[in-house]
Coordinates of C-alpha atoms in Angstrom, one line a residue:
X14 CA 16.6 -3.0 -74.5
X15 CA 18.4 -1.2 -77.3
X16 CA 20.9 -4.1 -77.7
X17 CA 17.9 -6.3 -78.7
X18 CA 16.2 -3.7 -81.0
X19 CA 19.3 -2.6 -82.9
X20 CA 20.1 -6.1 -84.5
X21 CA 16.4 -6.5 -85.4
X22 CA 16.2 -3.1 -87.2
X23 CA 17.4 -4.3 -90.6
X24 CA 14.9 -7.2 -90.4
X25 CA 12.1 -4.8 -89.6
X26 CA 13.0 -2.5 -92.5
X27 CA 13.2 -5.5 -94.9
X28 CA 9.7 -6.7 -93.8
X29 CA 8.2 -3.2 -94.3
X30 CA 9.7 -2.8 -97.8
X31 CA 8.7 -6.4 -98.8
X32 CA 5.2 -5.7 -97.7
X33 CA 5.0 -2.5 -99.7
X34 CA 6.4 -4.2 -102.9
X35 CA 4.0 -7.1 -102.5
X36 CA 1.1 -4.6 -102.1
X37 CA 1.9 -3.2 -105.6
X38 CA 2.8 0.3 -104.5
X39 CA 6.0 0.2 -106.5
X40 CA 7.2 -2.0 -109.4
X41 CA 8.4 -5.4 -108.1
X42 CA 10.7 -6.8 -110.8
X43 CA 12.1 -10.3 -110.7
X44 CA 15.9 -10.5 -110.7
X45 CA 17.9 -13.5 -111.9
X46 CA 21.5 -13.7 -110.6
X47 CA 24.1 -15.8 -112.4
X48 CA 27.5 -16.8 -111.0
X49 CA 30.1 -19.4 -111.8
X50 CA 31.0 -22.2 -109.4
X51 CA 34.2 -20.5 -108.3
X52 CA 32.3 -17.4 -107.3
X53 CA 29.7 -19.4 -105.4
X54 CA 32.4 -21.3 -103.5
X55 CA 33.9 -17.9 -102.6
X56 CA 30.6 -16.6 -101.4
X57 CA 29.9 -19.7 -99.4
X58 CA 33.4 -19.4 -97.8
X59 CA 32.7 -15.7 -97.0
X60 CA 29.3 -16.6 -95.4
X61 CA 30.9 -19.4 -93.4
X62 CA 33.6 -17.0 -92.2
X63 CA 30.9 -14.4 -91.2
X64 CA 28.9 -17.1 -89.4
X65 CA 32.0 -18.4 -87.5
X66 CA 32.9 -14.9 -86.6
X67 CA 29.5 -14.1 -85.2
X68 CA 29.5 -17.4 -83.3
X69 CA 32.9 -16.7 -81.7
X70 CA 31.7 -13.2 -80.8
X71 CA 28.6 -14.5 -79.2
X72 CA 30.6 -17.2 -77.4
X73 CA 33.0 -14.6 -76.1
X74 CA 30.1 -12.4 -74.9
X75 CA 28.4 -15.3 -73.1
X76 CA 31.7 -16.3 -71.6
X77 CA 32.4 -12.8 -70.4
X78 CA 28.9 -12.5 -68.8
X79 CA 29.5 -15.8 -67.0
X80 CA 32.8 -14.6 -65.7
X81 CA 31.2 -11.4 -64.5
X82 CA 28.4 -13.3 -62.7
X83 CA 30.9 -15.6 -61.1
X84 CA 33.0 -12.7 -59.9
X85 CA 29.9 -11.0 -58.4
X86 CA 29.0 -14.3 -56.7
X87 CA 32.5 -14.6 -55.2
X88 CA 32.5 -11.0 -54.1
X89 CA 29.1 -11.5 -52.4
X90 CA 30.3 -14.7 -50.7
X91 CA 33.4 -13.0 -49.5
X92 CA 31.4 -10.0 -48.2
X93 CA 29.0 -12.4 -46.4
X94 CA 31.9 -14.2 -44.9
X95 CA 33.5 -11.0 -43.7
X96 CA 30.1 -9.9 -42.2
X97 CA 29.9 -13.3 -40.4
X98 CA 33.4 -12.9 -39.0
X99 CA 32.7 -9.3 -37.8
X100 CA 29.5 -10.5 -36.0
X101 CA 31.4 -13.4 -34.5
X102 CA 34.1 -11.0 -33.2
X103 CA 31.4 -8.8 -31.8
X104 CA 29.6 -11.6 -30.1
X105 CA 32.7 -13.1 -28.5
X106 CA 34.2 -9.7 -27.5
X107 CA 31.7 -8.9 -24.7
X108 CA 31.8 -12.3 -22.9
X109 CA 35.6 -12.3 -23.1
X110 CA 35.8 -8.8 -21.6
X111 CA 33.5 -9.9 -18.8
X112 CA 35.5 -13.0 -18.1
X113 CA 38.7 -11.0 -17.9
X114 CA 37.1 -8.5 -15.6
X115 CA 35.7 -11.3 -13.4
X116 CA 39.0 -13.0 -13.2
X117 CA 40.7 -9.7 -12.2
X118 CA 38.2 -9.3 -9.4
X119 CA 38.8 -12.9 -8.3
X120 CA 42.5 -12.1 -8.1
X121 CA 41.5 -9.3 -5.7
X122 CA 39.3 -11.5 -3.6
X123 CA 36.1 -11.7 -5.6
X124 CA 32.7 -12.8 -4.1
X125 CA 29.8 -15.1 -5.3
X126 CA 28.1 -12.7 -7.8
X127 CA 31.4 -12.3 -9.7
X128 CA 31.8 -16.1 -10.0
X129 CA 28.2 -16.4 -11.2
X130 CA 28.7 -13.7 -13.9
X131 CA 31.9 -15.4 -15.1
X132 CA 30.1 -18.8 -15.2
X133 CA 27.2 -17.2 -17.2
X134 CA 29.5 -15.8 -19.8
X135 CA 31.5 -19.0 -20.0
X136 CA 28.2 -20.9 -20.6
X137 CA 27.2 -18.4 -23.3
X138 CA 30.5 -18.9 -25.1
X139 CA 30.1 -22.6 -24.8
X140 CA 26.6 -22.5 -26.4
X141 CA 27.9 -20.2 -29.2
X142 CA 30.8 -22.5 -29.9
X143 CA 28.5 -25.6 -29.9
X144 CA 26.1 -23.9 -32.3
X145 CA 28.9 -22.8 -34.6
X146 CA 30.2 -26.3 -34.6
X147 CA 26.7 -27.7 -35.5
X148 CA 26.4 -25.2 -38.3
X149 CA 29.8 -26.1 -39.7
X150 CA 29.1 -29.9 -39.5
X151 CA 25.8 -29.4 -41.3
X152 CA 27.7 -28.2 -44.4
X153 CA 29.9 -31.3 -44.7
X154 CA 28.1 -34.3 -43.0
X155 CA 25.5 -36.4 -44.9
X156 CA 21.9 -36.1 -43.8
X157 CA 19.9 -39.3 -43.2
X158 CA 16.8 -39.8 -45.3
X159 CA 14.6 -42.0 -43.0
X160 CA 10.8 -41.5 -42.7
X161 CA 10.2 -39.1 -39.8
X162 CA 6.8 -38.9 -38.1
X163 CA 6.5 -35.1 -37.7
X164 CA 3.2 -35.4 -35.8
X165 CA 4.8 -37.4 -33.1
X166 CA 7.9 -35.2 -33.2
X167 CA 5.8 -32.1 -32.7
X168 CA 3.8 -33.6 -29.9
X169 CA 7.1 -34.4 -28.1
X170 CA 8.4 -30.9 -28.8
X171 CA 5.3 -29.2 -27.3
X172 CA 5.4 -31.5 -24.3
X173 CA 9.0 -30.5 -23.7
X174 CA 8.1 -26.8 -24.2
X175 CA 5.3 -27.0 -21.7
X176 CA 7.9 -27.6 -19.0
X177 CA 9.6 -24.2 -19.6
X178 CA 8.8 -21.5 -17.1
X179 CA 7.7 -19.1 -19.8
X180 CA 5.1 -21.6 -21.0
X181 CA 3.0 -21.3 -17.8
X182 CA 2.1 -17.7 -18.8
X183 CA 1.5 -18.3 -22.5
X184 CA -1.0 -20.3 -24.4
X185 CA 0.7 -23.1 -26.4
X186 CA -1.4 -24.9 -29.0
X187 CA -0.7 -27.8 -31.4
X188 CA -2.9 -28.3 -34.4
X189 CA -2.5 -31.5 -36.5
X190 CA -4.7 -33.0 -39.2
X191 CA -6.9 -35.9 -38.2
X192 CA -9.1 -36.4 -41.2
X193 CA -9.3 -37.7 -43.8
X194 CA -5.8 -38.9 -43.1
X195 CA -3.1 -38.0 -40.6
X196 CA 0.1 -36.0 -41.4
X197 CA 2.4 -37.9 -43.8
X198 CA 6.0 -38.6 -42.8
X199 CA 8.9 -36.5 -44.2
X200 CA 12.2 -37.9 -45.2
X201 CA 15.2 -36.8 -43.1
X202 CA 17.2 -36.9 -40.0
X203 CA 14.9 -36.9 -36.9
X204 CA 17.4 -35.3 -34.5
X205 CA 18.2 -32.5 -36.9
X206 CA 14.5 -31.8 -37.6
X207 CA 13.8 -31.8 -33.9
X208 CA 16.6 -29.3 -33.4
X209 CA 15.2 -27.1 -36.2
X210 CA 11.7 -27.0 -34.8
X211 CA 12.9 -26.7 -31.2
X212 CA 14.7 -23.5 -32.2
X213 CA 11.5 -22.1 -33.6
X214 CA 9.5 -22.9 -30.5
X215 CA 12.3 -21.6 -28.3
X216 CA 12.3 -18.3 -30.2
X217 CA 8.5 -18.0 -29.9
X218 CA 8.8 -18.5 -26.2
X219 CA 11.7 -16.1 -25.7
X220 CA 10.3 -13.3 -27.9
X221 CA 6.6 -13.4 -27.0
X222 CA 5.1 -11.8 -23.9
X223 CA 3.0 -13.2 -21.0
X224 CA -0.6 -14.1 -22.1
X225 CA 0.6 -14.3 -25.8
X226 CA -0.5 -17.3 -27.9
X227 CA 1.9 -19.6 -29.6
X228 CA 0.5 -22.0 -32.2
X229 CA 2.3 -24.9 -33.8
X230 CA 0.4 -26.3 -36.8
X231 CA 1.2 -28.7 -39.6
X232 CA -0.7 -29.8 -42.7
X233 CA -0.1 -31.5 -46.0
X234 CA 0.1 -29.5 -49.2
X235 CA 0.6 -31.8 -52.2
X236 CA 4.2 -33.2 -52.1
X237 CA 5.0 -31.0 -49.1
X238 CA 4.4 -30.9 -45.4
X239 CA 4.0 -27.4 -44.1
X240 CA 4.9 -26.6 -40.5
X241 CA 4.2 -23.2 -39.0
X242 CA 5.2 -21.8 -35.7
X243 CA 3.3 -18.6 -35.0
X244 CA 3.1 -16.3 -32.0
X245 CA 1.3 -13.1 -31.1
X246 CA 4.5 -11.4 -29.8
X247 CA 5.8 -7.9 -30.7
X248 CA 7.0 -9.0 -34.2
X249 CA 9.9 -7.6 -36.1
X250 CA 10.2 -4.8 -38.7
X251 CA 10.3 -5.4 -42.4
X252 CA 13.9 -4.1 -42.6
X253 CA 15.0 -7.0 -40.3
X254 CA 13.1 -9.8 -42.0
X255 CA 15.7 -10.4 -44.8
X256 CA 18.5 -10.9 -42.2
X257 CA 16.7 -13.2 -39.8
X258 CA 18.3 -16.4 -41.2
X259 CA 21.8 -15.0 -41.2
X260 CA 24.5 -16.3 -38.8
X261 CA 24.8 -14.3 -35.6
X262 CA 22.3 -11.7 -36.7
X263 CA 20.4 -10.3 -33.7
X264 CA 17.5 -8.0 -34.3
X265 CA 16.6 -5.0 -32.1
X266 CA 14.3 -7.1 -29.9
X267 CA 16.9 -10.0 -29.6
X268 CA 19.7 -7.9 -28.2
X269 CA 18.3 -7.9 -24.7
X270 CA 17.4 -11.7 -24.9
X271 CA 20.0 -14.4 -24.1
X272 CA 20.9 -16.4 -27.2
X273 CA 23.7 -17.2 -29.6
X274 CA 22.1 -15.6 -32.7
X275 CA 22.4 -18.9 -34.6
X276 CA 19.0 -20.5 -33.9
X277 CA 17.3 -19.4 -37.1
X278 CA 20.5 -19.9 -39.1
X279 CA 20.7 -23.5 -37.9
X280 CA 17.0 -24.1 -38.7
X281 CA 17.6 -22.6 -42.2
X282 CA 20.6 -24.8 -42.8
X283 CA 18.8 -28.0 -41.6
X284 CA 15.7 -27.3 -43.8
X285 CA 17.9 -26.6 -46.8
X286 CA 19.8 -29.9 -46.3
X287 CA 16.4 -31.6 -46.3
X288 CA 15.5 -29.9 -49.7
X289 CA 13.0 -27.7 -48.0
X290 CA 12.4 -24.0 -47.5
X291 CA 11.9 -21.6 -44.6
X292 CA 10.0 -18.3 -44.7
X293 CA 9.3 -15.7 -42.1
X294 CA 6.4 -13.3 -42.0
X295 CA 5.9 -10.7 -39.2
X296 CA 4.0 -7.6 -38.3
X297 CA 5.1 -5.2 -35.7
X298 CA 2.7 -5.4 -32.7
X299 CA 0.9 -8.4 -34.1
X300 CA 3.3 -11.3 -34.2
X301 CA 5.5 -13.6 -36.3
X302 CA 5.0 -16.8 -38.2
X303 CA 7.8 -19.0 -39.4
X304 CA 6.8 -21.5 -42.2
X305 CA 8.8 -24.6 -43.0
X306 CA 8.1 -26.5 -46.2
X307 CA 9.5 -30.1 -46.2
X308 CA 9.1 -32.8 -48.9
X309 CA 6.8 -35.8 -48.1
X310 CA 8.7 -39.1 -47.8
X311 CA 8.3 -41.3 -50.8

């Protein structure tokens, strides 16, 4: 704050003195200054030099601030990438260790359970690899901008979810607007949007408990279509909320649940590529709601 007050101090003092002189507290004589043309030219040159100097100083200050901001951004990006690699290494280490142990047992005459364990870990690695590949592709491949009927997509998604074993002990509900008009279409890639919403419903099924309720609802809000996937599961703590969209992040409740740790990151990437946003709200013991905001197709 001082850096803004200090340059304005002379102006403030000048205004106060001018006000006192105009009020008649002191004599306020009129001064007439005379100078030859050569002196005027010299003064103009001096004023120009001062103005140029101030401009160059300001330019250098702005340039230095930009460089500092860019350096901070690069440092944060590098740290984020290192964090991603560390998590990737952690996620791959356990399955690989299990595979090596399983293969060693097979060499000694292993039985059926060993083979099943090895197959499960191989499947997990395959899913992780596939999700990583999808995430990498999303950053480089163009996204279609075709009108997508989200109401139809959500109905298909809920029908598919009802076939899951977990769905038989939970209450799944879909709420869509009927009046005065149905849900408008959004612009995008139908397959990617299906994947994004499937990840949210899949998380709600995995992280909720028997007899919990899962609600999928969508409505229009001006130029946006809002889609919410809410559940009455155990919820997550506030300290975990900022990390839920990060690659390979697994919260306390997720560590015992099978998954790649890339579901929400994929959803976040897909929504971002569709010029939308994703937000997560949660309360421990009450549940979680994930809100997607997608632009209406024009």
